[in-house]
Amino acid sequence: MKFGVVVFPGTNSDHDTHHVLSEVMGQEAVYLWHQERDLRGCDVVVLPGGFAHGDYLRCGAIAKFSPIMDAVQRHAQGGGIVMGICNGMQILQEAGLLPGTMLRNRELKFVCEHVYCRVERTDTPFTSACREGQLLRMPIAHNEGNFFVSDEELARLEAKRQVLFRYADAQGRVGEDSNPNGSAGNIAGILNERGNVMALMPHPERAAEEVLESADGRFIFQSLVDSLAGRLRSA
């Protein structure tokens, strides 16, 4: 199986993500420059965190026009697996591959801290190695991570079970006290309706080894490896 890590000008978590995929998970991983027009046979595409093109206009607003995004769109439309992390989530939203938009954090400040995320479902390629209700401790680092949708759209996302991760406290309780940025529904990660595109604001690649104080993010990467192996066996 082959993973592609997309690099935009300003991306800064590309090497972290590539390290986890290749060195920690033992998978083939390549960098995909944003001006490329194909995915070079990658089975999974990851849009890592950073500040694509500086994000001076709006997070992800310029990156969505990069040539590589046409290939990412085709990959997703064909059922291929795509994952976005932090800025990668914002880019996928701007590209129309995921619902919602991001506002500035509720306190209008950059937040950088470890948070707990509750796994809401495990029947996805991104959480198959998790337990339902499991808490994953991972860091966040963003200024615009306040997930916003209308009340009607939020109800639709909940009904279709597209909410995959919610911010919670250490006991798994979901509420305002455990919401670091004001996200609607305490949403930390969502799926598209088909279930093959997912993004989250916390950084699993920065919590995938014990030396980083938490290896919880590895559950997400292990889920991807397990699910993709199953897909390839059944192909």
Short mmCIF file of C-alpha atoms in Angstrom, two decimals:
data_model
loop_
_atom_site.label_atom_id
_atom_site.label_comp_id
_atom_site.label_asym_id
_atom_site.label_seq_id
_atom_site.Cartn_x
_atom_site.Cartn_y
_atom_site.Cartn_z
CA MET A 1 0.00 0.00 0.00
CA LYS A 2 1.20 3.50 -0.76
CA PHE A 3 0.50 6.77 1.05
CA GLY A 4 0.85 10.23 -0.47
CA VAL A 5 1.55 13.29 1.70
CA VAL A 6 0.55 16.49 -0.09
CA VAL A 7 2.90 19.45 0.38
CA PHE A 8 1.74 23.04 -0.18
CA PRO A 9 3.92 26.14 0.28
CA GLY A 10 3.73 26.65 4.05
CA THR A 11 2.93 23.06 5.03
CA ASN A 12 4.86 22.25 8.20
CA SER A 13 3.63 18.85 9.37
CA ASP A 14 4.51 17.01 6.17
CA HIS A 15 7.72 15.49 7.54
CA ASP A 16 6.02 14.48 10.82
CA THR A 17 3.28 12.72 8.86
CA HIS A 18 5.73 11.08 6.45
CA HIS A 19 7.85 9.91 9.41
CA VAL A 20 4.90 8.25 11.14
CA LEU A 21 3.68 6.55 7.96
CA SER A 22 7.09 5.29 6.85
CA GLU A 23 9.13 4.82 10.04
CA VAL A 24 6.47 4.11 12.67
CA MET A 25 3.88 2.29 10.56
CA GLY A 26 6.37 0.78 8.07
CA GLN A 27 4.45 1.83 4.95
CA GLU A 28 5.57 3.26 1.62
CA ALA A 29 5.03 7.01 1.69
CA VAL A 30 5.87 9.71 -0.84
CA TYR A 31 5.56 13.49 -0.91
CA LEU A 32 3.20 14.99 -3.49
CA TRP A 33 4.01 18.58 -4.44
CA HIS A 34 0.93 20.75 -4.83
CA GLN A 35 1.67 21.46 -8.49
CA GLU A 36 1.61 17.80 -9.46
CA ARG A 37 -1.41 16.59 -11.40
CA ASP A 38 -1.60 12.93 -10.42
CA LEU A 39 -1.24 10.91 -7.25
CA ARG A 40 1.44 8.54 -8.56
CA GLY A 41 -0.53 5.45 -7.65
CA CYS A 42 -1.10 6.35 -3.99
CA ASP A 43 -3.87 4.42 -2.25
CA VAL A 44 -4.34 6.96 0.55
CA VAL A 45 -3.84 10.73 0.35
CA VAL A 46 -3.07 12.77 3.46
CA LEU A 47 -3.27 16.57 3.57
CA PRO A 48 -1.14 17.48 6.60
CA GLY A 49 -1.14 20.56 8.80
CA GLY A 50 0.55 23.86 8.08
CA PHE A 51 -0.29 27.21 6.55
CA ALA A 52 -0.86 26.55 2.88
CA HIS A 53 0.21 29.58 0.83
CA GLY A 54 0.36 31.41 4.18
CA ASP A 55 -3.43 31.26 4.46
CA TYR A 56 -3.41 35.06 4.33
CA LEU A 57 -6.79 35.24 2.60
CA ARG A 58 -8.57 32.43 4.43
CA CYS A 59 -7.37 28.99 5.49
CA GLY A 60 -7.40 26.68 2.49
CA ALA A 61 -8.91 29.29 0.17
CA ILE A 62 -5.85 29.37 -2.13
CA ALA A 63 -4.75 25.77 -1.66
CA LYS A 64 -8.00 24.44 -3.10
CA PHE A 65 -6.92 25.79 -6.52
CA SER A 66 -3.63 23.86 -6.58
CA PRO A 67 -3.40 21.36 -9.49
CA ILE A 68 -3.04 18.40 -7.10
CA MET A 69 -6.53 19.07 -5.72
CA ASP A 70 -8.13 18.00 -9.01
CA ALA A 71 -6.46 14.62 -8.57
CA VAL A 72 -7.53 14.50 -4.90
CA GLN A 73 -11.11 15.24 -6.00
CA ARG A 74 -11.05 12.41 -8.54
CA HIS A 75 -9.53 10.03 -5.99
CA ALA A 76 -12.26 10.84 -3.47
CA GLN A 77 -15.04 10.60 -6.04
CA GLY A 78 -13.74 7.17 -7.00
CA GLY A 79 -13.99 5.96 -3.41
CA GLY A 80 -10.31 6.47 -2.55
CA ILE A 81 -9.35 7.29 1.03
CA VAL A 82 -8.43 10.88 1.88
CA MET A 83 -7.51 12.29 5.30
CA GLY A 84 -6.92 15.91 6.29
CA ILE A 85 -5.18 17.10 9.44
CA CYS A 86 -5.68 20.67 10.77
CA ASN A 87 -4.93 22.85 7.73
CA GLY A 88 -5.67 19.77 5.67
CA MET A 89 -9.18 19.75 7.12
CA GLN A 90 -9.66 23.41 6.25
CA ILE A 91 -8.48 22.73 2.67
CA LEU A 92 -10.89 19.81 2.26
CA GLN A 93 -13.74 22.01 3.46
CA GLU A 94 -12.79 24.79 1.04
CA ALA A 95 -12.60 22.22 -1.75
CA GLY A 96 -16.12 21.04 -0.98
CA LEU A 97 -15.05 17.53 0.03
CA LEU A 98 -16.23 17.99 3.60
CA PRO A 99 -19.06 20.05 5.11
CA GLY A 100 -18.85 23.11 7.30
CA THR A 101 -16.39 25.95 7.57
CA MET A 102 -13.93 27.17 10.16
CA LEU A 103 -14.25 30.35 12.18
CA ARG A 104 -11.65 31.91 14.44
CA ASN A 105 -11.43 30.24 17.83
CA ARG A 106 -14.06 31.35 20.35
CA GLU A 107 -11.51 33.27 22.45
CA LEU A 108 -9.92 34.78 19.31
CA LYS A 109 -6.58 33.28 20.32
CA PHE A 110 -4.28 30.65 18.90
CA VAL A 111 -4.62 27.48 20.98
CA CYS A 112 -1.84 24.92 21.37
CA GLU A 113 -2.48 22.18 23.92
CA HIS A 114 -3.29 18.53 24.35
CA VAL A 115 -6.97 17.63 24.20
CA TYR A 116 -9.06 14.50 24.48
CA CYS A 117 -11.17 13.36 21.54
CA ARG A 118 -13.95 10.81 21.92
CA VAL A 119 -14.32 8.26 19.14
CA GLU A 120 -17.97 8.31 18.04
CA ARG A 121 -17.98 5.30 15.71
CA THR A 122 -15.58 2.56 14.72
CA ASP A 123 -17.03 1.26 11.45
CA THR A 124 -14.86 3.54 9.33
CA PRO A 125 -11.44 3.19 7.66
CA PHE A 126 -10.12 5.79 10.12
CA THR A 127 -11.26 4.29 13.42
CA SER A 128 -11.52 0.53 12.91
CA ALA A 129 -8.65 -0.03 15.38
CA CYS A 130 -10.41 2.04 18.07
CA ARG A 131 -13.14 1.25 20.57
CA GLU A 132 -16.37 3.23 20.45
CA GLY A 133 -16.16 5.89 23.12
CA GLN A 134 -12.37 5.57 23.34
CA LEU A 135 -10.55 8.75 24.29
CA LEU A 136 -7.54 9.77 22.19
CA ARG A 137 -5.15 12.33 23.67
CA MET A 138 -3.65 14.45 20.89
CA PRO A 139 -2.39 18.04 20.50
CA ILE A 140 -4.18 20.87 18.72
CA ALA A 141 -2.46 23.96 17.29
CA HIS A 142 -4.71 26.36 15.43
CA ASN A 143 -6.25 29.80 15.31
CA GLU A 144 -9.23 28.87 13.13
CA GLY A 145 -10.56 25.57 14.39
CA ASN A 146 -14.05 26.64 15.38
CA PHE A 147 -16.12 24.24 13.29
CA PHE A 148 -19.32 25.94 12.11
CA VAL A 149 -22.46 24.76 10.35
CA SER A 150 -26.07 25.86 10.60
CA ASP A 151 -28.29 24.13 13.12
CA GLU A 152 -30.06 22.33 10.28
CA GLU A 153 -26.81 21.11 8.78
CA LEU A 154 -25.56 20.01 12.20
CA ALA A 155 -28.72 17.97 12.70
CA ARG A 156 -28.21 16.37 9.30
CA LEU A 157 -24.57 15.50 10.10
CA GLU A 158 -25.64 13.94 13.38
CA ALA A 159 -28.42 11.95 11.74
CA LYS A 160 -26.08 10.59 9.09
CA ARG A 161 -23.42 9.79 11.73
CA GLN A 162 -20.78 11.94 10.05
CA VAL A 163 -19.34 13.18 13.33
CA LEU A 164 -16.33 10.97 14.02
CA PHE A 165 -14.48 12.74 16.87
CA ARG A 166 -15.71 15.12 19.58
CA TYR A 167 -13.71 17.12 22.07
CA ALA A 168 -14.27 15.68 25.55
CA ASP A 169 -12.74 15.83 29.01
CA ALA A 170 -10.57 13.10 30.52
CA GLN A 171 -13.71 11.25 31.63
CA GLY A 172 -15.25 11.35 28.18
CA ARG A 173 -17.82 14.01 28.98
CA VAL A 174 -18.71 16.36 26.14
CA GLY A 175 -19.51 19.97 27.05
CA GLU A 176 -18.42 23.58 26.84
CA ASP A 177 -15.61 23.02 29.35
CA SER A 178 -14.03 20.45 27.05
CA ASN A 179 -14.51 22.49 23.87
CA PRO A 180 -11.21 24.31 23.18
CA ASN A 181 -12.36 26.49 20.28
CA GLY A 182 -16.17 26.73 20.32
CA SER A 183 -16.82 24.09 17.66
CA ALA A 184 -20.47 23.26 16.97
CA GLY A 185 -21.38 20.00 18.66
CA ASN A 186 -17.82 19.81 20.09
CA ILE A 187 -16.84 18.46 16.67
CA ALA A 188 -13.15 17.68 16.27
CA GLY A 189 -13.39 15.46 13.19
CA ILE A 190 -15.94 14.63 10.52
CA LEU A 191 -16.55 12.26 7.63
CA ASN A 192 -18.07 12.85 4.23
CA GLU A 193 -21.37 11.09 3.64
CA ARG A 194 -19.73 8.26 1.69
CA GLY A 195 -17.27 7.63 4.55
CA ASN A 196 -14.03 7.72 2.56
CA VAL A 197 -12.95 11.30 3.31
CA MET A 198 -12.20 12.33 6.89
CA ALA A 199 -10.48 15.22 8.59
CA LEU A 200 -9.73 16.28 12.12
CA MET A 201 -8.22 19.35 13.74
CA PRO A 202 -6.04 17.54 16.34
CA HIS A 203 -2.67 16.20 15.15
CA PRO A 204 -2.44 12.39 15.34
CA GLU A 205 1.02 12.48 13.75
CA ARG A 206 2.30 14.41 16.78
CA ALA A 207 0.99 11.75 19.14
CA ALA A 208 1.99 8.50 17.49
CA GLU A 209 5.02 7.53 19.59
CA GLU A 210 5.49 7.11 23.35
CA VAL A 211 8.39 9.56 23.35
CA LEU A 212 5.82 12.29 22.52
CA GLU A 213 3.86 11.56 25.75
CA SER A 214 0.99 10.02 23.84
CA ALA A 215 0.80 7.38 21.15
CA ASP A 216 -2.98 7.59 20.81
CA GLY A 217 -2.80 9.05 17.30
CA ARG A 218 -1.36 5.75 16.14
CA PHE A 219 -4.82 4.18 16.44
CA ILE A 220 -5.91 6.31 13.49
CA PHE A 221 -2.94 5.36 11.32
CA GLN A 222 -3.30 1.70 12.30
CA SER A 223 -6.96 1.86 11.29
CA LEU A 224 -5.96 3.16 7.87
CA VAL A 225 -3.37 0.42 7.39
CA ASP A 226 -5.77 -2.32 8.50
CA SER A 227 -8.64 -1.04 6.36
CA LEU A 228 -6.52 -0.58 3.28
CA ALA A 229 -5.05 -4.06 3.67
CA GLY A 230 -8.59 -5.43 3.76
CA ARG A 231 -9.51 -3.47 0.65
CA LEU A 232 -6.49 -4.73 -1.27
CA ARG A 233 -7.12 -8.34 -0.24
CA SER A 234 -10.71 -8.18 -1.45
CA ALA A 235 -9.84 -6.37 -4.73
#
